[in-house]
XYZ file of C-alpha atoms in Angstrom:
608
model
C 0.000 0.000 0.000
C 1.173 3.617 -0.974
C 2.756 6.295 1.774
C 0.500 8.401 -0.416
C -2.171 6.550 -0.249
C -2.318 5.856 3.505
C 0.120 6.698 6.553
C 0.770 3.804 8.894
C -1.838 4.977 10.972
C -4.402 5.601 8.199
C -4.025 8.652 6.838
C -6.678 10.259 4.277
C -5.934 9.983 0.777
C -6.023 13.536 -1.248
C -8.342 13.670 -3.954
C -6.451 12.632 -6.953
C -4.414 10.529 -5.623
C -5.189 7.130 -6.228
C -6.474 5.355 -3.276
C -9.698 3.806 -1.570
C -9.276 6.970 0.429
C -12.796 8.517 -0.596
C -14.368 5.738 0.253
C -13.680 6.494 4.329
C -16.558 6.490 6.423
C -16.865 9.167 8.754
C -16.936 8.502 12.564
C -20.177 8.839 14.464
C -20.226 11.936 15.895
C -21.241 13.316 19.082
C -24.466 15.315 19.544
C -23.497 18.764 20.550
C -24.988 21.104 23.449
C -28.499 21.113 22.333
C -29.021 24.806 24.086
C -26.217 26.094 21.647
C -27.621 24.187 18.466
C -31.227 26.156 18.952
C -29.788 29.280 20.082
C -27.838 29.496 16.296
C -30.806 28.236 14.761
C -32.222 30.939 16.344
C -29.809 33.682 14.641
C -31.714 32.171 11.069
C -34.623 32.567 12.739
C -34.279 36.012 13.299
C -32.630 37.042 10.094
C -36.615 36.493 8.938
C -37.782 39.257 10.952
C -40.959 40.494 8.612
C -42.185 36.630 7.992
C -41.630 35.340 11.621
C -43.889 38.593 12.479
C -46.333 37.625 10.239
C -46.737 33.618 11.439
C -46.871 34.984 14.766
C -49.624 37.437 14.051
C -51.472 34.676 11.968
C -50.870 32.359 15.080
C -51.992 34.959 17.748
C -55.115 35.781 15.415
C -56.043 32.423 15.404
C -55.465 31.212 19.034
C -57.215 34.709 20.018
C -60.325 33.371 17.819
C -59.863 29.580 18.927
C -60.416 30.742 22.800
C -63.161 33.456 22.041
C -65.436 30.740 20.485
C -66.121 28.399 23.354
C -66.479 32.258 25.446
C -69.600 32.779 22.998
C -70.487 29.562 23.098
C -70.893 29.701 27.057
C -73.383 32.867 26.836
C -75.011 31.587 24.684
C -75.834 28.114 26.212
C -76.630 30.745 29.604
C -79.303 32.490 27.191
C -81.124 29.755 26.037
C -81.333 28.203 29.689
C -82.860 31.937 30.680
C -84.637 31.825 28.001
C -83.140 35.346 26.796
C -83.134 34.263 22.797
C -82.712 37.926 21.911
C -79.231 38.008 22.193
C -78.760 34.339 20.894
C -78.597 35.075 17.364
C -75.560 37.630 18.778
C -73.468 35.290 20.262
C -73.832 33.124 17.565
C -72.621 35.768 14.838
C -69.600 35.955 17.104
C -68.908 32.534 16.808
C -69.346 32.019 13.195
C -66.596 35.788 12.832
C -64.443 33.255 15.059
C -64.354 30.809 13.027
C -63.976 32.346 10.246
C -61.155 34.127 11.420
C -59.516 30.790 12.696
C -59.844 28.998 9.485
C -58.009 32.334 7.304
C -55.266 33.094 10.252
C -54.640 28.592 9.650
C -54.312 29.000 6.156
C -51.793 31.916 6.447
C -49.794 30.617 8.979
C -49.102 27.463 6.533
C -48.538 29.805 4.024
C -46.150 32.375 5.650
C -44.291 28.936 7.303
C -43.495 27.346 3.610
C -42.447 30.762 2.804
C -40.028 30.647 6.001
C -38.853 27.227 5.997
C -37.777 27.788 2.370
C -35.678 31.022 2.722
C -33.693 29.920 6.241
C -32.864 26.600 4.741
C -31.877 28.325 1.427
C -29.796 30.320 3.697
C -28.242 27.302 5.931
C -27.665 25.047 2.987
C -25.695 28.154 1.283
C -23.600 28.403 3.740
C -22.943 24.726 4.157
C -22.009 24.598 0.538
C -20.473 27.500 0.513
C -17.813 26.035 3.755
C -17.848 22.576 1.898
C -16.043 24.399 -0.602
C -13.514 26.402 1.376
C -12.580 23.763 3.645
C -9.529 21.999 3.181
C -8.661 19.183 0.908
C -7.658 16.595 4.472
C -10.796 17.194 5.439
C -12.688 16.111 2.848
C -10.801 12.591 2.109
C -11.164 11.864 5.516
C -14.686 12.062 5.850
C -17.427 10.203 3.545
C -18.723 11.944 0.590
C -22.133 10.317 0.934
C -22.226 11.607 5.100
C -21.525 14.824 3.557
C -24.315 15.390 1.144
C -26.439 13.401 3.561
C -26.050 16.585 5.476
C -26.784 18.735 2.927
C -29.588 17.199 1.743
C -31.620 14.851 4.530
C -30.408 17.020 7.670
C -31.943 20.545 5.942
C -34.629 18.879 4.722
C -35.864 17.663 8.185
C -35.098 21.122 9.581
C -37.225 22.676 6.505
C -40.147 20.378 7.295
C -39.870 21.069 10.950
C -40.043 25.103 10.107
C -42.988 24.935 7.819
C -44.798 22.183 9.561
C -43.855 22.384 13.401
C -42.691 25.702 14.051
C -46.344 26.929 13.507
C -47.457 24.269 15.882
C -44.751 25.284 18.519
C -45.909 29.068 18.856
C -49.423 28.205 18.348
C -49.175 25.550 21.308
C -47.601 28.037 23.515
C -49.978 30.955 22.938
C -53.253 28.734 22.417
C -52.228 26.971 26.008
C -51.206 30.723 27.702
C -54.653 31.929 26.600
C -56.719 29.437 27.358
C -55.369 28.917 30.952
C -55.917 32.876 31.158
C -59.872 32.007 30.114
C -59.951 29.181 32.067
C -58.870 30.917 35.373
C -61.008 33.862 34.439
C -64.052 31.844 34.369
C -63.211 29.496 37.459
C -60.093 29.369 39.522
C -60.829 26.433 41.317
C -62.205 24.300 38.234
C -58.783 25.780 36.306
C -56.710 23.920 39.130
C -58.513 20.593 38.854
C -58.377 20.665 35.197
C -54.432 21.407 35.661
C -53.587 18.273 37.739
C -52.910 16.409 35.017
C -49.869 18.738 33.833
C -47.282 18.019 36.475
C -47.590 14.260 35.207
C -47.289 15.406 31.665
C -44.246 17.139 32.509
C -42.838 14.179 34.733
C -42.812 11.524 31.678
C -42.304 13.839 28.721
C -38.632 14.741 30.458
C -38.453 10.723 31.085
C -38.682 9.799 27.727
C -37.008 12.663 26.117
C -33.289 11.479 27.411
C -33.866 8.381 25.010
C -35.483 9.938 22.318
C -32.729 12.287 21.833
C -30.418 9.737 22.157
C -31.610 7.589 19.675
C -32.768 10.004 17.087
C -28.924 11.471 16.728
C -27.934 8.121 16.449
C -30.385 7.283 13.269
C -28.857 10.814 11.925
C -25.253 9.139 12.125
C -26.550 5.902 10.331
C -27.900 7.671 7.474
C -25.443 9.611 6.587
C -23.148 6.467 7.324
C -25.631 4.471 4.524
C -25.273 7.439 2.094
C -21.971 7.331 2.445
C -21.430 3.609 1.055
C -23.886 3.555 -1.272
C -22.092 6.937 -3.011
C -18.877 4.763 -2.653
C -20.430 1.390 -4.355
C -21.724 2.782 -7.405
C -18.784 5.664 -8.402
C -16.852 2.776 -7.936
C -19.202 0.060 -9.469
C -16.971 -1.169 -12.014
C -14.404 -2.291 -9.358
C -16.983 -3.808 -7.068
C -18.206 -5.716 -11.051
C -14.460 -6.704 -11.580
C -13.856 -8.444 -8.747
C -17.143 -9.983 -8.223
C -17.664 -8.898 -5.115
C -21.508 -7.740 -5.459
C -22.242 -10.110 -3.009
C -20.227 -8.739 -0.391
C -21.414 -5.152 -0.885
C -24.724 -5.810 -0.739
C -23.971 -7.653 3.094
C -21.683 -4.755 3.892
C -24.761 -2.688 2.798
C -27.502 -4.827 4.629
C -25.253 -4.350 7.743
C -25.337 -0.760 8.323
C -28.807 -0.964 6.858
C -30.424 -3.077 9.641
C -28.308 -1.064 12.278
C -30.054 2.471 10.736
C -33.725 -0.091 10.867
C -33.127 -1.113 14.224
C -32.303 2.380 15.697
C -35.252 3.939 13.479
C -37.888 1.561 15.016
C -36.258 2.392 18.468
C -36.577 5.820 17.781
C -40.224 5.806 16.220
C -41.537 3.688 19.162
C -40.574 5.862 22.018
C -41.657 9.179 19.742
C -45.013 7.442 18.817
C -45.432 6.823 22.443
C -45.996 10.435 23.619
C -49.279 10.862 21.465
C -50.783 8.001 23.094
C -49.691 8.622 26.755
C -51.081 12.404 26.353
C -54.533 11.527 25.377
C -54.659 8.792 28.438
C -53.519 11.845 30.505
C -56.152 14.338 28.685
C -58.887 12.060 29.232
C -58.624 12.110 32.576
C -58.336 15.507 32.668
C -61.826 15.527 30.905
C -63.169 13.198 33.372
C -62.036 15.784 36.088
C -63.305 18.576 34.643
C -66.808 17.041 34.067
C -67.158 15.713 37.808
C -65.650 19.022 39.632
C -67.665 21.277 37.215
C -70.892 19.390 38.232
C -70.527 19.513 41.618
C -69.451 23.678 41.467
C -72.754 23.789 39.418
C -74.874 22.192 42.207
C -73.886 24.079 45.078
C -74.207 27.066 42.541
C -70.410 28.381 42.563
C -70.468 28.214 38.275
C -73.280 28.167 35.489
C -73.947 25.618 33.060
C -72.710 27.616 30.345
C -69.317 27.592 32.364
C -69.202 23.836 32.606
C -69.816 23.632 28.674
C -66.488 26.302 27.882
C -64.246 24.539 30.255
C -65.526 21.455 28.238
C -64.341 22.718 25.717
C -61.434 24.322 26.620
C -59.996 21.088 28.694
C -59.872 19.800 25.295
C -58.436 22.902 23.906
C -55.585 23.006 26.477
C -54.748 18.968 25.860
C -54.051 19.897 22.377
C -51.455 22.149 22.468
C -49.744 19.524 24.822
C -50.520 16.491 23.004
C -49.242 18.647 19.488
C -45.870 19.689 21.207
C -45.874 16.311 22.319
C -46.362 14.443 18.533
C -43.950 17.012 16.921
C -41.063 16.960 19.657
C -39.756 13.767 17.700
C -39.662 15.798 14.641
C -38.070 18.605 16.360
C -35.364 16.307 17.854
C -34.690 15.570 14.621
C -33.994 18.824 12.778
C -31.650 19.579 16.067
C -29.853 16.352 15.403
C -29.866 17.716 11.665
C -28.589 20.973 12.644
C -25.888 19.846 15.199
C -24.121 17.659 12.362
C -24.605 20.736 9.500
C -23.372 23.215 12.049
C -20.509 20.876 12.808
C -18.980 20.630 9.602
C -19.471 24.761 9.279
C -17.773 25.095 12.474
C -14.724 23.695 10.555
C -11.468 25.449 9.564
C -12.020 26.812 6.431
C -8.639 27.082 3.689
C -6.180 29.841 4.890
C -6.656 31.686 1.438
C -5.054 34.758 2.692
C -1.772 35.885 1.313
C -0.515 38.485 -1.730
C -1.513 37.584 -5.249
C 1.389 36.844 -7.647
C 2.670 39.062 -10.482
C 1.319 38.221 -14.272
C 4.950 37.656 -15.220
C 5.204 34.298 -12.948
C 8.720 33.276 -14.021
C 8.022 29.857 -12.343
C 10.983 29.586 -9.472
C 10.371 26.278 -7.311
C 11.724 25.363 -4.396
C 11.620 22.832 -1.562
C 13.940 23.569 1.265
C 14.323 20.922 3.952
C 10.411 20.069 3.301
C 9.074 17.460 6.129
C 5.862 16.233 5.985
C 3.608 13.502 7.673
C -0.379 12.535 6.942
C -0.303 11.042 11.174
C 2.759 12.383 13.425
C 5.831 9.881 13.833
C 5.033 8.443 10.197
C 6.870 10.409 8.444
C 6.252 10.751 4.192
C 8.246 13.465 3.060
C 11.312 13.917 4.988
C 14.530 16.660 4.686
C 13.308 17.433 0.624
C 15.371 19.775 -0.915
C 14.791 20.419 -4.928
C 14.913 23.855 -6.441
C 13.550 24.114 -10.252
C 14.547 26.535 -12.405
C 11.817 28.851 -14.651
C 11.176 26.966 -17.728
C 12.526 23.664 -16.919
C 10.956 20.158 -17.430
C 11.659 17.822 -14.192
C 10.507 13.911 -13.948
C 9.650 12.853 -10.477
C 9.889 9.113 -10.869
C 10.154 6.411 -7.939
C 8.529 3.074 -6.662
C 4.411 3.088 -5.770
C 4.345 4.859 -2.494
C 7.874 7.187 -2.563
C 5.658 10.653 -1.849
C 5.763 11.678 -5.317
C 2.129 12.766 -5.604
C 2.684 14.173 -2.076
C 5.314 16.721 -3.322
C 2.821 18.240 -5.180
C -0.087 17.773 -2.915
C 2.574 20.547 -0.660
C 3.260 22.606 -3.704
C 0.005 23.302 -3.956
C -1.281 23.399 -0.701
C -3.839 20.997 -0.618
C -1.830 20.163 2.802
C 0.508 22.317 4.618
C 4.596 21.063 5.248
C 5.254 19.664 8.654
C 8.494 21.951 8.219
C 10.886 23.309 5.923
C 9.693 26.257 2.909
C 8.333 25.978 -0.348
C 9.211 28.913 -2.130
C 7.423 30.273 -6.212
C 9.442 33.055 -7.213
C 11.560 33.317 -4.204
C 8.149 33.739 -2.132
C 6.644 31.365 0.193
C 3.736 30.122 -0.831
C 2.187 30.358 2.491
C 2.149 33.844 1.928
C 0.653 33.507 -1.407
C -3.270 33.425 -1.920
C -4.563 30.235 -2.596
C -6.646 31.406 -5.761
C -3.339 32.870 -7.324
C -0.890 30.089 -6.363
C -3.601 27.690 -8.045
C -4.307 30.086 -10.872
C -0.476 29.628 -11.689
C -0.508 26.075 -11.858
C -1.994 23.523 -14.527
C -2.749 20.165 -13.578
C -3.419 16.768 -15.887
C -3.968 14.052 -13.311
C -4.209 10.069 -14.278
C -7.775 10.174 -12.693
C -9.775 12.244 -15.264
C -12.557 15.054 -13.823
C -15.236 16.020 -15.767
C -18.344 17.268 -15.122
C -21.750 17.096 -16.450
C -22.331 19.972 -19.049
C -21.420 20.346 -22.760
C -17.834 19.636 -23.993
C -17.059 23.539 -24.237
C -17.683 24.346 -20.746
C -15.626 21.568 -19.372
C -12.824 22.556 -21.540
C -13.079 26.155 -20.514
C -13.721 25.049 -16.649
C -10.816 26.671 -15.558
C -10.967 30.029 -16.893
C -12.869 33.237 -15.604
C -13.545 34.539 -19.040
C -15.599 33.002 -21.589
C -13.222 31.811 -24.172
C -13.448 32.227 -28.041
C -14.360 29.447 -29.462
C -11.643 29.580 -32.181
C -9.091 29.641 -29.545
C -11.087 25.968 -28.278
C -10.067 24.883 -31.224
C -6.539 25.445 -31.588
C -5.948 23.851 -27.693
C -7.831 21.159 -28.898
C -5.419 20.572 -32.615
C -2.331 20.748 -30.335
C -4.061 18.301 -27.913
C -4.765 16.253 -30.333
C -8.245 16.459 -29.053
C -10.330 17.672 -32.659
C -10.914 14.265 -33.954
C -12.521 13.245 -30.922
C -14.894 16.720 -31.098
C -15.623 16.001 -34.809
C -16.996 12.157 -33.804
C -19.441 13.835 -31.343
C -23.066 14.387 -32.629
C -22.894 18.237 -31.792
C -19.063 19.321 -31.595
C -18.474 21.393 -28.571
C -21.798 21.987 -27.589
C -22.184 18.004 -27.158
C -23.519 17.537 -23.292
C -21.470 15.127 -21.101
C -24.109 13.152 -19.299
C -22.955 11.523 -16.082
C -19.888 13.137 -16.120
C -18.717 11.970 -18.964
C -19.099 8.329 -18.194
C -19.802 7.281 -21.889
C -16.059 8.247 -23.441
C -13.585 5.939 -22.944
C -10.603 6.868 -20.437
C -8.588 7.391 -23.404
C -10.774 9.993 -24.497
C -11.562 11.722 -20.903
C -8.027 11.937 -20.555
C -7.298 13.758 -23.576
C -10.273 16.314 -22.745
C -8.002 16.988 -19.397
C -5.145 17.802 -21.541
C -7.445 20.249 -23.288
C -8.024 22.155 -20.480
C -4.534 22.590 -19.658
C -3.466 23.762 -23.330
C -6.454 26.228 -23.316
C -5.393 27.794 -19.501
C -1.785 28.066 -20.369
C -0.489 28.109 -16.757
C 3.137 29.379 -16.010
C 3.625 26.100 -14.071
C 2.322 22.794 -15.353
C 2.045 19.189 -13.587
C 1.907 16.439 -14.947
C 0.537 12.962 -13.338
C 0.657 10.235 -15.108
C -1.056 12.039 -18.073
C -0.738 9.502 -20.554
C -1.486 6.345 -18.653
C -4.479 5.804 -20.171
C -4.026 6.227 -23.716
C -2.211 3.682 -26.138
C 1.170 4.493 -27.709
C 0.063 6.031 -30.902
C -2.136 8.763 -29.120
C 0.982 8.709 -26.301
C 3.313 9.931 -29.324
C 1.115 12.687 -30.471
C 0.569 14.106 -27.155
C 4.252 14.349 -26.233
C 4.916 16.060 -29.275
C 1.859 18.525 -28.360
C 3.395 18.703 -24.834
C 6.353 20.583 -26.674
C 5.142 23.232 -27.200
C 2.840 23.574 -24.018
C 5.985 23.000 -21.827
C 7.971 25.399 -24.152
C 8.991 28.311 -21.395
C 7.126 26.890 -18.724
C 7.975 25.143 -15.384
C 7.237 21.146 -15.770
C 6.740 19.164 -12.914
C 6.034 15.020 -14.341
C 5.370 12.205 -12.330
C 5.718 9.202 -14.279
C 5.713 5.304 -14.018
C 6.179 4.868 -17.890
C 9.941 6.341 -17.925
C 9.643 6.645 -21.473
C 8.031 9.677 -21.537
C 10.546 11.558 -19.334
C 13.505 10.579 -21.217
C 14.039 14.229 -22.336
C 13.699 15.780 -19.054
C 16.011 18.443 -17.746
C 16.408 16.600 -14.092
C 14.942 13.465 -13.123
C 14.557 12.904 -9.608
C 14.291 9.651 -7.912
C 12.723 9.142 -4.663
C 11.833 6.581 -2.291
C 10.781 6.644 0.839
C 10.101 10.637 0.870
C 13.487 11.442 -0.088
C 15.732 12.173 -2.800
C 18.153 9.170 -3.762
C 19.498 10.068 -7.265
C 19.055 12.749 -9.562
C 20.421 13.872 -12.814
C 19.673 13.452 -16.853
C 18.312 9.789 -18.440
C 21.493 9.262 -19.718
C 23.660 9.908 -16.651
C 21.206 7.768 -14.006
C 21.530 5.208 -16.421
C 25.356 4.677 -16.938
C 25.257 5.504 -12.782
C 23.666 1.815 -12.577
C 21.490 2.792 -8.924
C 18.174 2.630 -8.218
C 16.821 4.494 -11.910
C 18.711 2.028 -13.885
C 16.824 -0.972 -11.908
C 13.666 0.566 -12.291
C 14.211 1.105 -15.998
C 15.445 -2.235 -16.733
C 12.567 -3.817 -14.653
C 10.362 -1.653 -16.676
C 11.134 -2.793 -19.727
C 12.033 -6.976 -18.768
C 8.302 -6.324 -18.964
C 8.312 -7.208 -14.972
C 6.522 -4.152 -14.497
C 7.468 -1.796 -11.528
């Protein structure tokens, strides 16, 4: 297994370089102080000033008209047993206003919550996205891709659904119950207590079996992500799994974490389904307290009838606010849980982009002084390199599987920061160079092709700021060798990529790479393994192309086929994170050390 691949320890595997390293599976992580996780929700909240005004004026309006009904409703029942119909039809009119005010200030509220749920979660996934793509590259081949987007995409979802479907509920509860109790006690303090017995239970077992709930509906959270995460890693890398027959084994390793996610979701369900049904026992009780009290207050005269039929009413208009906060707390548990794992990956370090852009006239100076560098500490991968590379010149890292040849450049361009020791472009350290210019400097052809879905022109352009013309397309793609494939697709360079790119053969994605590098024309090129997957006719034209690209410009080549580095200024062979010869083909050959084996391994057709 490669250094650069893995450390000794385990170390994450950078994006390009080749390695199961993507494939990781994040560890479960801990459910954060649930006080802080609502109190930033809260700061989205807020930042919705004008809408959260309006759902609580829609709410008020409608618990104002939910607890003025039953009021009505009580004179009215006291009319007709004084037989005062005059003012029946009065009362009545009240209560129809009252419900027709409830049933417009419901349909707003759902309203104004959609609208709400859709702008904060706009807002929370933009800035997830938005840190996903500042933060640095360690970070992201250490964790799982599909945990990632399982963030992104279940997590905000539940909190969405929870603001458009529960937060409603939440105020609504809390002012329907606070007004009703007010009615309640203003009718009848003592029938008010009686019907409030009840609540110190209610309270007793909702805290009981909220420490599981929590517990297990973070957990479910984890295993979901965890799920994502291998089934994102089985089909990119489907072929493999087809190659070596090892569907079989997938589908157990996916069954696995599949029943652990069931088993904790049924958990999870059964103790949130529990509250509904343990608040209506409690509620019906309640009712049956409320009916015998009232009665006997009626006989010995202390209430009216009327009275007894509003706190009817109203017993069952304070059990629902409890019984809703009670159905929706599992849902609510659930967006936190959401929120705790999307606010802990935007609580991450971003990229330290800071630094002084580079001059236009990047002569293309390298150098590594006394570089040390290690994925874990005490495994060491890169260790005392010292290379400097003159402007212009073409130099051939070459070495055994696992020397840190990828890793050089993974420092050079900062995708992870030396240990110790300077890297210097221009006689500046890049540390104090800005990540977009450093990068903007540099052109990259890696062995594992990226493209994206989109047409041909903007994936050959999808470096550049400026929209390029398309005649100048066209002459990156003659030198690249890359028109005859254009020409063969049904609509040149406005052909759409579907999947990526998946159709063309590597051969062809590969050359599309090489494009893009002609067509940015960096100052500073690398080169890894560029022509590793195409055969030895297309190899030839490309290194002739390469001529000219290279002409003036800093080359840095890693290379297993060390016929395509034969007419490099400096070849420098490492192993084991050092340097242990250097010098032209020619020389390294006659030298008979560690090159010449490599070579004449290579081509005994023993392979390397």
């Amino acid at each position: 297994m490669s250094n650069e691949s893995f450390s000794k320890a385990g170390a994450p595997a950078v994006n390009f370089r080749r390695g199961p390293g993507a494939g990781f599976v994040a560890v479960p992580e801990k459910a954060q102080n649930q006080t802080a996780t609502v109190k930033r929700f809260m700061e989205y909240l807020l930042s919705e000033k004008i809408l959260l005004a309006a759902m609580l004026l829609c709410v008020l309006l409608a618990a104002v008209a939910s607890v003025a009904a039953p009021a009505f409703q009580s004179r009215a029942v006291d009319v007709i047993v004084s037989g005062e119909y005059s003012k029946l039809y009065g009362y009545l009119l009240m209560m129809l206003l009252m419900f027709l005010v409830l049933s417009a200030a419901s349909y707003l509220q759902g309203f104004v919550g959609a609208l709400l749920s859709k702008r904060i979660i706009t807002g929370i996934r933009t800035g997830l996205f938005d840190r996903i793509m500042h933060l640095p590259v360690g970070y992201v081949d250490s964790h799982s891709r599909g945990d990632l987007i399982s963030r992104m995409t279940n997590d905000a979802d539940n909190i969405a659904n929870t603001i458009s479907m529960s937060l409603g509920t939440l105020f609504s509860a809390v002012i329907t119950l606070t007004a009703t109790v007010s009615m309640m006690l203003w009718f009848s303090v003592p029938l008010t207590v009686c019907s409030c017995v009840t609540i110190v239970f209610t309270l007793i077992l909702t805290k009981i079996m909220t420490k599981y709930m929590r517990r297990y509906f973070v957990r479910r959270q984890e295993l979901l992500g965890e799920l994502n995460g291998r089934v994102e890693e089985t089909v990119t890398n489907y072929r493999t799994v087809a190659a070596y027959g090892l569907q079989s084994e997938a589908l157990a390793a996916f069954e696995d974490t599949s029943d652990r996610l069931k088993k904790t979701g049924i958990i999870a369900e059964i103790i949130g389904s529990m509250m509904g049904p343990v608040m209506n026992t409690l509620n019906n009780i309640t009712f049956l307290i409320v009916a015998v009290c009232g009665g006997y207050l009626a006989m010995h005269g202390s209430i009216t009838v009327g009275v007894i039929s509003a706190f009817i009413i109203y017993s069952k208009q304070m059990s629902r606010p409890v019984n809703e906060l009670a159905q929706i707390y599992s849902q609510i548990q659930t967006a936190l849980a959401g929120a705790e794992r999307i606010f802990g990956v935007m609580d991450e370090t971003s990229e330290d982009s800071a630094g002084e852009d580079l001059p236009e006239d990047v002569k293309g100076v390298i150098e590594f002084r006394n570089v040390n560098f290690s994925y874990v500490p005490g495994s060491p991968v890169i260790s005392d390199f010292s290379l400097r590379i003159g402007a212009g010149r073409k130099i051939a890292l070459v070495g055994a599987t696992g020397s840190g040849k990828t890793t050089v450049i993974n420092l050079l361009l900062r995708f992870y920061e030396a240990d110790s020791g300077e890297i210097t472009v221009d006689g500046r350290n890049i540390r104090d160079i800005s990540l977009k210019s450093l990068r903007d400097s540099i052109g990259i052809v890696l062995q594992d092709t990226v493209l994206f879905s989109g047409s041909v022109k903007d994936n050959l352009a999808y470096a550049l700021t400026s929209e390029p013309d398309e005649s100048e397309i066209e002459r990156a793609a003659r030198l690249s060798n890359t028109d005859v494939i254009i020409e063969q697709l049904p609509h040149g360079l406005d052909t759409m990529l579907e999947d990526a790119g998946a159709r063309l053969s590597a051969g062809q994605r590969q050359l599309f790479a090489i494009c893009r590098a002609f067509l940015s024309y960096p100052r500073i090129l690398i080169l890894d393994e560029a022509t590793s997957s195409v055969d030895t006719r297309t190899e030839k034209h490309i290194q002739e192309a390469m001529v000219s690209l290279m002409k003036d410009r800093t080359s840095l080549i890693i290379a297993h086929r060390l016929s395509t580095i034969m007419d490099a200024d400096e070849i420098i062979v490492m192993e084991q994170g050092r340097i242990v010869e250097r010098g032209r083909h020619e020389e390294l050959l006659s030298a008979g050390g560690r090159y010449s084996e490599l070579y004449r391994t290579q081509y005994a057709g023993l392979g390397t």
